[in-house]
Amino acid sequence: MYDDASASTADLQPGEEERTAFRKAEKVYKLYKTIQSKNSSSRRRQKRDALALKTDLTQVIDFAAILNDFHVCGELPPGIVRFHSPGVTDPIFCFRDKPGFFFIPRALNVEEQCQLLRESLASFPEPPNRTNHTAIYGPLVGLLDAARKNKLLGKFEFDNLQSNSHSFVGEDDRDGQFCKIIAPAVTLLRKLRWSTLGLQFDWSKRSYDISLPHREIPSVLCLLAKKLAVPAMPLGEEFSPEAAIVNYFGPSDMLGGHLDDMEADWSKPIVSISLGCKAIFLLGGKTRDDPPLAMFLRSGDVVLMAGEARQCFHGVPRIFCDDENADCSALVSHLTGEEDIVLREYIQNSRVNINIRQVF
Ligand code: OGA
Ligand code: MN
């Protein structure tokens, strides 16, 4: 039923045949932007271009629909099998040809999604955890709280001595030469791209730096990951979460094809949780030349990559933030409190992915 994604790239432009199968699939699914113009003739052209660029989603595997059909008639599409895990009643799906890959549709209920989203923006980016902002601004404290209160973030500067370690949150608190305003907290929140929990990952060295100060993975997340990992663990062994990378995606962000090969022990799974707007996930093979499978990831879905699948290229070429496709209204309508206004605004245009790893 599901062909590989390269099937949609039948009419290739000159030179494109040199691209890898993975790159071709990314090109099929990525978001194409048309240049905005007030000029009517080019608006016509835009409309034409937009039609031409409309993504063909017919080959994208939709586990929500598969789960629904499975509940109704008990059947699964060819190549997809149900995995039975002791004590788990909700279906877990696997591909017959991709050992080690598990898809758990709606693994998290809406309360759990809300709680994890809150922590992803409130406590996960807090020092000593590092984020993409750390190298530029130093440790930032209270980012979400400052965004809720519409505050500016600033940094103290003592005479000639610039102190990166004295980041603070202040209300337009421009105290002459001593304080330098960085940016509104909401802007920094929107520009958050990653944070790291547990053992800290050094992106420049592409390795874990165990000498960096860190806290253990929060216990709620640790327990959840242990429970979710069970289907992908050898019988009798327990998953031991040591590090997590939290990815924050805006509407036009994508995560290019990659392997997660920095952990010493590849026999242990990666537990990957999706929150917020729907995305397309590509699962390839051991080289970029293997055509990937494309599937939707929705808020509350969990993916496990273990065994052979742990060595497979994967990536996220597309996020859907439009009302019709984002498919996160359950989460959004659950964020009703005054405190959650910033979260609600944020998640309507974002996706958060938490992937939890055992490093050693
Ligand atoms: C990663 C990753 C997948 C996702 O961060 O290594 O593969 O669903 N994320 O965002
Ligand atoms: Mn990855």
Coordinates of C-alpha atoms and ligand atoms in Angstrom, one line a residue:
M1 CA 0.0 0.0 0.0
Y2 CA 2.7 2.5 1.0
D3 CA 5.4 3.1 -1.6
D4 CA 8.5 4.8 -0.7
A5 CA 8.5 8.6 -0.8
S6 CA 10.6 8.8 -3.9
A7 CA 7.6 7.6 -5.9
S8 CA 6.3 11.2 -5.8
T9 CA 9.4 12.6 -7.4
A10 CA 8.8 11.0 -10.8
D11 CA 9.5 14.2 -12.8
L12 CA 12.9 15.2 -11.6
Q13 CA 14.7 18.4 -12.7
P14 CA 18.1 18.1 -14.3
G15 CA 20.7 17.2 -11.7
E16 CA 18.3 16.0 -9.2
E17 CA 18.9 12.3 -9.9
E18 CA 22.3 12.9 -8.1
R19 CA 20.5 13.6 -4.8
T20 CA 20.1 10.8 -2.4
A21 CA 16.7 9.1 -1.9
F22 CA 16.4 10.7 1.5
R23 CA 17.1 14.2 0.1
K24 CA 14.5 13.6 -2.6
A25 CA 11.9 12.8 0.0
E26 CA 12.8 15.8 2.1
K27 CA 12.3 17.9 -1.0
V28 CA 8.9 16.4 -1.6
Y29 CA 7.6 17.2 1.9
K30 CA 9.3 20.4 2.9
L31 CA 7.4 23.7 3.0
Y32 CA 7.8 25.9 0.0
K33 CA 7.2 29.5 0.5
T34 CA 6.0 31.8 -2.2
I35 CA 7.3 35.4 -2.2
Q36 CA 4.6 37.8 -1.1
S37 CA 3.7 40.6 -3.5
K38 CA 0.9 43.1 -3.8
N39 CA 1.1 43.0 -7.6
S40 CA -1.9 41.3 -9.0
S41 CA -0.2 39.5 -11.9
S42 CA 2.4 38.1 -9.6
R43 CA -0.4 37.2 -7.1
R44 CA -1.9 35.1 -9.9
R45 CA 1.5 33.5 -10.4
Q46 CA 1.7 32.9 -6.7
K47 CA -1.6 31.1 -6.7
R48 CA -0.4 29.0 -9.7
D49 CA 2.9 28.3 -7.9
A50 CA 1.2 27.4 -4.7
L51 CA -1.0 24.9 -6.6
A52 CA 2.0 23.5 -8.3
L53 CA 3.8 23.2 -4.9
K54 CA 0.9 21.6 -3.1
T55 CA 2.5 18.7 -1.3
D56 CA 1.4 15.3 -2.3
L57 CA 0.6 13.6 1.0
T58 CA -1.0 10.4 -0.5
Q59 CA 2.1 8.3 0.4
V60 CA 2.3 9.5 4.0
I61 CA 1.4 6.8 6.5
D62 CA -1.3 7.9 8.8
F63 CA -1.3 5.9 12.0
A64 CA -4.3 7.7 13.4
A65 CA -6.4 6.5 10.5
I66 CA -4.8 3.0 10.7
L67 CA -5.6 2.9 14.5
N68 CA -9.2 3.9 13.7
D69 CA -9.7 1.3 11.0
F70 CA -8.1 -1.3 13.2
H71 CA -10.6 -0.6 16.0
V72 CA -13.4 -0.7 13.5
C73 CA -12.6 -3.8 11.5
G74 CA -9.5 -5.3 13.1
E75 CA -7.4 -5.1 9.9
L76 CA -4.0 -3.5 9.2
P77 CA -2.5 -2.4 5.9
P78 CA 0.1 -4.7 4.3
G79 CA 3.5 -4.4 5.9
I80 CA 2.2 -3.1 9.2
V81 CA 1.9 -5.4 12.2
R82 CA 0.7 -5.1 15.7
F83 CA 3.2 -5.6 18.5
H84 CA 2.0 -7.2 21.7
S85 CA 3.7 -5.9 24.8
P86 CA 2.9 -7.5 28.1
G87 CA 0.4 -5.5 30.1
V88 CA -0.2 -3.0 27.3
T89 CA -3.7 -3.0 25.8
D90 CA -3.5 0.0 23.4
P91 CA -2.1 -1.0 20.0
I92 CA 1.6 -0.5 19.2
F93 CA 2.5 -0.8 15.5
C94 CA 5.7 -1.9 13.7
F95 CA 6.8 -2.2 10.1
R96 CA 7.4 -5.8 9.1
D97 CA 10.5 -4.6 7.2
K98 CA 11.9 -2.2 9.8
P99 CA 12.8 -4.2 12.9
G100 CA 13.3 -2.1 16.0
F101 CA 10.9 0.7 15.0
F102 CA 7.7 1.1 17.1
F103 CA 4.9 3.6 16.7
I104 CA 2.6 4.2 19.6
P105 CA -0.3 6.3 18.5
R106 CA -1.8 8.6 21.2
A107 CA 0.5 7.2 23.8
L108 CA 0.0 10.3 25.9
N109 CA -3.4 11.7 26.9
V110 CA -4.1 15.4 26.7
E111 CA -3.3 16.1 30.4
E112 CA 0.1 14.4 30.0
Q113 CA 0.7 16.4 26.8
C114 CA -0.1 19.6 28.6
Q115 CA 2.1 18.8 31.5
L116 CA 5.1 17.9 29.3
L117 CA 4.5 21.0 27.1
R118 CA 4.5 23.2 30.3
E119 CA 7.8 21.7 31.5
S120 CA 9.3 21.9 28.0
L121 CA 9.0 25.7 28.2
A122 CA 9.2 26.3 32.0
S123 CA 11.7 24.0 33.6
F124 CA 13.5 22.1 30.8
P125 CA 15.3 25.3 29.5
E126 CA 16.4 26.4 33.0
P127 CA 20.1 26.3 34.0
P128 CA 22.1 24.2 34.4
N129 CA 20.4 22.8 31.3
R130 CA 21.7 24.4 28.2
T131 CA 19.7 25.8 25.3
N132 CA 20.6 27.4 21.9
H133 CA 20.5 30.8 23.8
T134 CA 23.2 29.8 26.4
A135 CA 26.2 30.3 24.2
I136 CA 25.0 33.8 23.2
Y137 CA 23.4 35.2 26.4
G138 CA 24.7 32.9 29.1
P139 CA 22.3 31.1 31.4
L140 CA 18.7 32.6 31.2
V141 CA 16.6 32.1 34.3
G142 CA 12.8 32.2 34.3
L143 CA 12.2 32.5 30.5
L144 CA 8.5 31.3 30.5
D145 CA 7.6 33.3 33.5
A146 CA 9.1 36.4 32.0
A147 CA 7.3 35.8 28.7
R148 CA 4.0 35.4 30.7
K149 CA 4.6 38.8 32.3
N150 CA 5.7 40.4 29.1
K151 CA 9.1 41.3 30.6
L152 CA 12.4 42.0 29.0
L153 CA 15.4 39.8 29.6
G154 CA 18.7 41.5 30.5
K155 CA 22.2 41.0 31.5
F156 CA 24.3 42.8 34.1
E157 CA 27.5 44.5 33.0
F158 CA 29.9 45.6 35.7
D159 CA 32.0 48.5 34.4
N160 CA 34.3 46.9 31.8
L161 CA 33.7 43.5 33.2
Q162 CA 30.9 41.8 31.2
S163 CA 29.3 39.1 33.3
N164 CA 27.6 36.3 31.5
S165 CA 26.7 34.6 34.7
H166 CA 24.4 37.3 35.9
S167 CA 21.6 37.0 33.5
F168 CA 18.4 38.2 35.1
V169 CA 14.8 38.9 34.2
G170 CA 13.7 42.5 34.7
E171 CA 10.9 44.7 33.8
D172 CA 12.4 47.3 31.5
D173 CA 14.8 47.6 34.3
R174 CA 17.5 49.7 32.4
D175 CA 19.7 50.6 35.3
G176 CA 22.1 52.8 33.3
Q177 CA 25.4 51.2 32.3
F178 CA 24.9 48.3 34.6
C179 CA 22.2 46.6 32.8
K180 CA 22.0 45.6 29.2
I181 CA 18.6 44.6 27.8
I182 CA 18.8 41.6 25.6
A183 CA 15.3 41.1 24.2
P184 CA 11.7 40.6 25.1
A185 CA 11.3 37.2 26.8
V186 CA 8.5 36.2 24.3
T187 CA 10.9 36.7 21.4
L188 CA 13.5 34.5 23.1
L189 CA 10.9 31.9 23.9
R190 CA 9.9 31.8 20.2
K191 CA 13.5 31.6 19.2
L192 CA 14.2 28.6 21.5
R193 CA 15.3 25.8 19.3
W194 CA 16.7 23.2 21.7
S195 CA 17.4 22.4 25.3
T196 CA 19.3 19.5 26.8
L197 CA 18.3 17.6 29.9
G198 CA 20.4 15.2 32.0
L199 CA 23.9 14.7 30.5
Q200 CA 24.6 17.8 28.4
F201 CA 25.3 17.4 24.7
D202 CA 28.0 19.6 23.2
W203 CA 26.8 20.3 19.6
S204 CA 30.2 21.7 18.6
K205 CA 31.9 18.5 19.5
R206 CA 28.9 16.4 18.7
S207 CA 29.4 14.5 21.9
Y208 CA 28.2 14.4 25.5
D209 CA 30.3 16.4 27.8
I210 CA 30.0 14.7 31.2
S211 CA 32.1 17.5 32.8
L212 CA 29.3 20.1 32.3
P213 CA 27.1 20.7 35.3
H214 CA 23.8 18.9 35.0
R215 CA 20.8 17.6 36.8
E216 CA 19.2 14.2 36.5
I217 CA 16.4 13.8 34.0
P218 CA 13.2 15.0 35.9
S219 CA 11.6 12.0 37.6
V220 CA 8.2 12.3 35.9
L221 CA 9.9 12.2 32.5
C222 CA 12.2 9.4 33.6
L223 CA 9.3 7.2 34.8
L224 CA 7.3 7.9 31.6
A225 CA 10.3 7.0 29.3
K226 CA 10.9 3.8 31.2
K227 CA 7.3 2.8 30.8
L228 CA 7.2 3.8 27.1
A229 CA 10.5 2.0 26.3
V230 CA 9.3 -1.4 27.5
P231 CA 8.3 -2.8 24.0
A232 CA 11.8 -2.0 22.7
M233 CA 13.8 -3.4 25.6
P234 CA 15.2 -6.9 25.9
L235 CA 13.0 -8.9 28.3
G236 CA 13.8 -8.2 32.0
E237 CA 16.0 -5.1 31.3
E238 CA 15.0 -1.6 32.2
F239 CA 15.6 1.5 30.2
S240 CA 17.8 4.0 32.0
P241 CA 17.2 7.6 30.8
E242 CA 20.4 9.7 31.1
A243 CA 20.0 12.5 28.6
A244 CA 17.2 14.1 26.6
I245 CA 17.2 16.6 23.7
V246 CA 14.2 18.8 23.4
N247 CA 13.6 20.2 19.9
Y248 CA 11.4 23.3 19.4
F249 CA 10.1 23.7 15.9
G250 CA 8.5 26.8 14.4
P251 CA 6.3 26.7 11.2
S252 CA 9.1 26.7 8.7
D253 CA 11.6 24.6 10.7
M254 CA 12.8 21.2 9.7
L255 CA 15.2 18.6 11.1
G256 CA 17.4 17.3 8.4
G257 CA 18.1 13.6 7.9
H258 CA 20.6 12.3 10.5
L259 CA 21.7 9.4 12.6
D260 CA 21.8 9.6 16.4
D261 CA 25.2 7.9 16.9
M262 CA 26.7 9.7 19.9
E263 CA 25.5 7.2 22.5
A264 CA 27.8 4.4 23.5
D265 CA 25.1 1.8 23.7
W266 CA 23.0 1.5 20.5
S267 CA 21.1 -1.5 21.8
K268 CA 19.0 0.8 23.9
P269 CA 16.0 2.6 22.3
I270 CA 15.5 6.3 21.8
V271 CA 12.1 7.3 23.1
S272 CA 10.7 10.2 21.1
I273 CA 7.6 12.1 22.2
S274 CA 5.7 14.6 19.9
L275 CA 3.7 17.6 21.2
G276 CA 1.8 20.3 19.3
C277 CA 1.5 20.7 15.6
K278 CA 1.5 17.6 13.3
A279 CA 4.7 16.8 11.5
I280 CA 6.0 14.5 8.8
F281 CA 8.7 12.0 10.0
L282 CA 10.9 10.3 7.5
L283 CA 12.4 6.9 8.5
G284 CA 15.1 5.8 6.1
G285 CA 17.6 3.0 6.1
K286 CA 21.3 2.7 7.0
T287 CA 22.4 4.9 4.2
R288 CA 20.8 8.1 2.7
D289 CA 20.3 6.1 -0.5
D290 CA 17.6 4.0 1.0
P291 CA 14.2 5.5 0.2
P292 CA 12.5 6.6 3.5
L293 CA 9.0 5.9 4.7
A294 CA 7.0 9.0 5.5
M295 CA 4.5 9.1 8.3
F296 CA 2.6 11.7 10.3
L297 CA 3.5 12.4 13.9
R298 CA 0.8 14.0 16.0
S299 CA 0.6 15.5 19.5
G300 CA 0.8 12.6 22.0
D301 CA 2.3 10.1 19.5
V302 CA 5.5 8.2 20.6
V303 CA 8.1 6.6 18.5
L304 CA 10.7 4.1 19.7
M305 CA 13.9 3.5 17.7
A306 CA 15.8 0.5 18.8
G307 CA 17.9 -2.3 17.3
E308 CA 18.3 -1.9 13.6
A309 CA 16.1 1.1 13.4
R310 CA 18.5 2.8 15.8
Q311 CA 21.0 2.9 12.9
C312 CA 18.5 4.3 10.4
F313 CA 18.6 7.8 9.0
H314 CA 15.6 9.9 10.0
G315 CA 14.4 13.5 10.1
V316 CA 11.4 15.8 10.2
P317 CA 11.0 17.7 6.9
R318 CA 7.7 19.4 7.7
I319 CA 5.5 20.9 10.4
F320 CA 1.8 21.8 9.7
C321 CA 0.7 24.8 11.6
D322 CA -2.4 25.7 9.7
D323 CA -5.8 25.0 11.4
E324 CA -6.8 22.4 8.9
N325 CA -3.7 20.2 9.3
A326 CA -2.1 21.0 12.7
D327 CA -4.4 18.5 14.5
C328 CA -3.6 19.8 18.0
S329 CA -7.0 21.3 18.9
A330 CA -7.4 18.9 21.8
L331 CA -4.2 20.1 23.4
V332 CA -4.9 23.8 22.6
S333 CA -8.5 23.7 24.0
H334 CA -7.1 22.1 27.2
L335 CA -4.9 25.1 27.9
T336 CA -7.6 27.3 29.3
G337 CA -6.1 28.9 32.4
E338 CA -4.7 32.5 32.6
E339 CA -1.3 31.0 33.2
D340 CA -1.5 29.0 30.0
I341 CA -2.2 31.9 27.5
V342 CA 1.4 32.0 26.4
L343 CA 1.6 28.2 26.0
R344 CA -1.6 28.2 24.0
E345 CA -0.3 30.9 21.6
Y346 CA 3.0 29.2 21.4
I347 CA 1.8 25.7 20.6
Q348 CA -0.6 26.7 17.9
N349 CA 2.4 27.5 15.8
S350 CA 4.9 25.0 17.1
R351 CA 5.9 21.5 17.6
V352 CA 8.0 20.2 20.6
N353 CA 9.8 16.9 20.4
I354 CA 11.4 15.3 23.5
N355 CA 13.8 12.5 22.7
I356 CA 15.2 10.5 25.6
R357 CA 18.3 8.5 25.5
Q358 CA 20.4 6.0 27.5
V359 CA 24.0 7.1 26.8
F360 CA 26.1 4.4 28.5
Ligands
OGA1 C1 16.3 14.1 17.1 C2 15.1 13.6 16.3 C3 12.8 13.6 15.8 C4 11.5 14.4 16.0 O1 16.2 15.1 17.8 O2 17.3 13.5 17.0 O3 15.3 12.7 15.6 O4 10.4 13.8 15.9 N1 13.9 14.1 16.5 O5 11.6 15.6 16.1
MN2 MN 17.2 11.8 15.8

